[in-house]
Amino acid sequence: MNLTRPLLVLLLAGVSFIAAQTTGQRLFFHLSYILAGLPLVALVWTWLNLYGLQIDREHTSLRAHVGEYTRERIVVHNRWWLPKLWIELQDESDLPNHEAGFVAYLGSYEATRWTTRTRCTHRGRFRLGPTRIISSDPFGLFRFSRLIPGSGEIIVYPPTEEIATFRLPGAELSGGSTCLIRAHSVTPHVATIRDYQPGDSLNRIHWRSTARHGRLMVKEFELDPAADIYLVLDLNERTVVSLPREPATTDERLSTRARQRQPSLRYRQPPESTEEHAVNVTASLARTLLAQNRIVGLLTWSEQLEVIPAEREERQLWKMLELLAVVHANGQHSLAELLVAEGQRFSRDTTLIIITADLDPRWVTALQHYLYRGIRAAVMFIDPLSYGGWHDPEPLLNHLASLKIDVYRLQRGDALADALHQPLVLAA
């Protein structure tokens, strides 16, 4: 509470009283009495203005994705007979861009409503409230506030999209029938036909296509829906590359508020770091694979090891999204350590999808041990060069491609469906 103005009024009251004693004029006596009683009246007024207020907060949903809008309605009730001439409400939620503040007049036993729409720009778990009510007297001498506890929290998931063009790496065995129950043996299915390459097994040759094209053609096999798929998300803080953060200009802040007044549309900016890019890719892959009735799990090592076992249940996607909403790249363990630590989970019918921006070749060595066991892998490499990194990833990517691993190079601003349409080809 700032006492400068009340003390100034009391000083003027003292000056008026001295002037009244000196001149004997009744005007100065009345003025000194009014100025001396004004702070007391303002103090009582301000305190009573906060009495009898109740706040209700209503949310359309406590779950949202980045790029979506969340709506909240705040209702302020005056439960007392005394009107509230000036009430200011300030929301202290930590949800970015959430500006649920307004000034209202409330008559006796009246209520006012305020609806706010906030565009979710960051994933995470955010607090809704507390709410601070501020009251002041008509003369601005006192300013009191009261803090009302919050009403819960909202979880903002990373953005997701289904990637129709993405295809998993083929399985090792040929033949088999579709098996929609979980099994220990691999039952792959033919997905496509391609040209023969040195090293391909002879039992993969498709003789009818060979006769039709006049050259050797071999079968590519799709992973059986009963095989486990693990998304391995690298959250080692030493591998994160971020674009330099620039302060928002006045025009940008105004444009943000203008977008909030527009109809509820998804608005999404490119990620600002390899961390956010990797999380977004992981969420989209989880959505795509689970929509294909695959058995999908998630492994990552942030502050602690996080494991979501491979399942096909309906809740699996939401379990993954809730984890991806709150994890951050502050882990101290490398991707190589993660692969070694969780190796007992991977059997011969497992496919690993690794999402990383790590240029350290040690994790490739760890991955090779699983390739020798028949485990298949695909790598979603988040290119650090597109985020201002210095080191060229070409040698690492060529090494992965030479191991016959499907490698996808994802750069900032690329459409995910286009980037995952076809893996990289080994450079000559």
XYZ file of C-alpha atoms in Angstrom, residues 201-382:
182
model
C 18.650 -62.981 -49.437
C 17.666 -65.213 -52.357
C 14.434 -66.251 -50.630
C 13.255 -62.638 -50.987
C 13.316 -62.718 -54.779
C 9.881 -62.279 -56.343
C 10.133 -64.466 -59.438
C 6.995 -63.263 -61.204
C 8.121 -59.641 -61.025
C 11.635 -60.694 -62.050
C 10.247 -62.367 -65.184
C 8.020 -59.386 -65.953
C 10.754 -56.713 -65.566
C 13.645 -58.749 -66.895
C 15.806 -58.109 -63.793
C 15.954 -59.414 -60.262
C 13.239 -57.997 -58.000
C 12.977 -58.620 -54.254
C 10.175 -58.285 -51.742
C 10.057 -55.614 -49.030
C 8.197 -56.703 -45.911
C 6.026 -54.552 -43.697
C 6.224 -54.877 -39.943
C 3.553 -57.078 -38.444
C 0.948 -55.157 -36.419
C 1.723 -57.511 -33.531
C 5.368 -56.343 -33.278
C 6.429 -53.817 -30.674
C 7.416 -50.313 -31.728
C 9.346 -48.090 -29.336
C 9.717 -44.367 -29.860
C 13.083 -43.399 -28.363
C 13.179 -39.650 -27.669
C 16.581 -38.120 -26.928
C 16.321 -35.402 -24.250
C 19.979 -34.927 -23.428
C 20.473 -31.220 -22.719
C 23.924 -31.187 -24.380
C 22.394 -31.952 -27.786
C 19.812 -29.138 -27.815
C 20.294 -26.309 -30.302
C 17.981 -23.295 -30.063
C 17.428 -20.227 -32.155
C 18.328 -16.969 -30.391
C 15.267 -15.554 -28.643
C 14.367 -12.048 -29.764
C 12.210 -9.709 -27.661
C 8.704 -9.269 -29.004
C 8.062 -5.891 -30.576
C 4.957 -3.822 -29.983
C 3.591 -4.798 -33.380
C 4.039 -8.495 -32.584
C 2.231 -8.138 -29.265
C -0.614 -6.314 -30.976
C -0.828 -8.983 -33.678
C -1.011 -11.686 -30.981
C -3.973 -9.965 -29.347
C -5.579 -9.518 -32.749
C -5.306 -13.260 -33.401
C -6.946 -13.912 -30.041
C -9.963 -11.910 -31.182
C -10.279 -13.910 -34.389
C -12.309 -17.133 -34.699
C -10.865 -20.186 -33.001
C -8.415 -21.532 -35.583
C -5.281 -23.584 -35.168
C -2.233 -21.381 -35.453
C 1.195 -22.946 -35.216
C 4.655 -21.461 -35.543
C 7.750 -23.505 -36.402
C 9.563 -24.799 -33.300
C 12.364 -22.678 -31.896
C 14.660 -25.526 -30.823
C 15.590 -29.070 -31.688
C 13.973 -30.099 -28.386
C 10.527 -28.840 -29.378
C 10.923 -30.213 -32.884
C 11.778 -33.675 -31.542
C 8.821 -33.657 -29.137
C 6.426 -32.626 -31.924
C 7.718 -35.378 -34.205
C 7.379 -37.974 -31.432
C 3.781 -36.939 -30.735
C 2.849 -37.127 -34.429
C 4.476 -40.529 -34.859
C 2.638 -41.852 -31.812
C -0.667 -40.644 -33.206
C 0.028 -42.089 -36.655
C 1.182 -45.514 -35.474
C -1.586 -45.967 -32.923
C -4.131 -45.011 -35.585
C -2.697 -47.911 -37.614
C -3.440 -50.272 -34.697
C 0.251 -50.712 -33.863
C 1.668 -51.612 -30.456
C 3.634 -48.511 -29.487
C 5.740 -47.571 -26.464
C 7.853 -44.568 -25.509
C 11.310 -44.262 -23.950
C 13.031 -41.050 -22.894
C 15.451 -39.904 -20.222
C 14.900 -36.389 -18.937
C 15.334 -35.676 -15.225
C 14.489 -39.334 -14.733
C 13.976 -42.348 -16.925
C 10.462 -42.306 -18.402
C 9.024 -45.520 -19.828
C 5.594 -46.110 -21.292
C 5.404 -49.844 -22.123
C 4.292 -50.795 -25.608
C 0.513 -51.175 -25.754
C -2.321 -50.826 -28.232
C -5.033 -49.613 -25.857
C -7.156 -46.559 -26.510
C -5.591 -44.559 -23.671
C -2.043 -45.100 -24.943
C -1.928 -41.938 -27.046
C -3.111 -39.733 -24.183
C -0.582 -41.253 -21.807
C 2.152 -40.382 -24.266
C 0.865 -36.875 -24.899
C 0.642 -36.130 -21.176
C 4.261 -37.179 -20.771
C 5.412 -35.266 -23.842
C 3.639 -32.159 -22.591
C 5.830 -31.850 -19.504
C 9.226 -33.388 -20.319
C 12.140 -31.116 -21.185
C 15.655 -31.590 -22.453
C 17.417 -31.285 -19.112
C 18.660 -34.862 -18.906
C 22.283 -35.699 -18.195
C 22.248 -39.139 -19.833
C 23.142 -39.551 -23.485
C 21.163 -41.428 -26.103
C 23.776 -44.208 -26.061
C 23.217 -44.683 -22.318
C 19.452 -44.796 -22.841
C 19.737 -47.500 -25.519
C 22.053 -49.608 -23.363
C 19.957 -49.204 -20.200
C 16.716 -50.359 -21.822
C 18.094 -53.075 -24.078
C 16.287 -55.834 -22.195
C 12.963 -54.514 -23.503
C 13.852 -55.127 -27.142
C 13.268 -58.492 -28.748
C 13.760 -59.631 -32.316
C 10.306 -58.429 -33.316
C 10.899 -54.883 -32.052
C 11.300 -51.789 -34.169
C 13.044 -48.719 -32.742
C 12.219 -45.231 -33.985
C 14.898 -42.882 -32.668
C 14.234 -39.139 -32.560
C 17.420 -37.200 -31.898
C 19.712 -34.325 -32.853
C 22.801 -35.980 -31.354
C 25.921 -35.974 -33.535
C 27.875 -38.235 -31.174
C 28.557 -41.521 -33.061
C 28.586 -43.560 -29.840
C 24.818 -44.009 -29.934
C 25.144 -45.469 -33.445
C 27.555 -48.071 -32.040
C 25.033 -48.950 -29.346
C 22.311 -49.238 -31.981
C 24.436 -51.603 -34.106
C 24.365 -54.232 -31.378
C 20.572 -54.376 -31.684
C 20.753 -54.528 -35.480
C 22.895 -57.655 -35.197
C 20.091 -59.235 -33.132
C 17.546 -58.631 -35.907
C 15.941 -55.510 -34.444
C 14.925 -52.950 -37.046
C 15.396 -49.212 -36.627
C 14.517 -45.883 -38.178
C 16.097 -42.549 -37.257
C 14.340 -39.194 -37.266
C 17.295 -36.819 -37.224
C 16.501 -33.230 -36.245
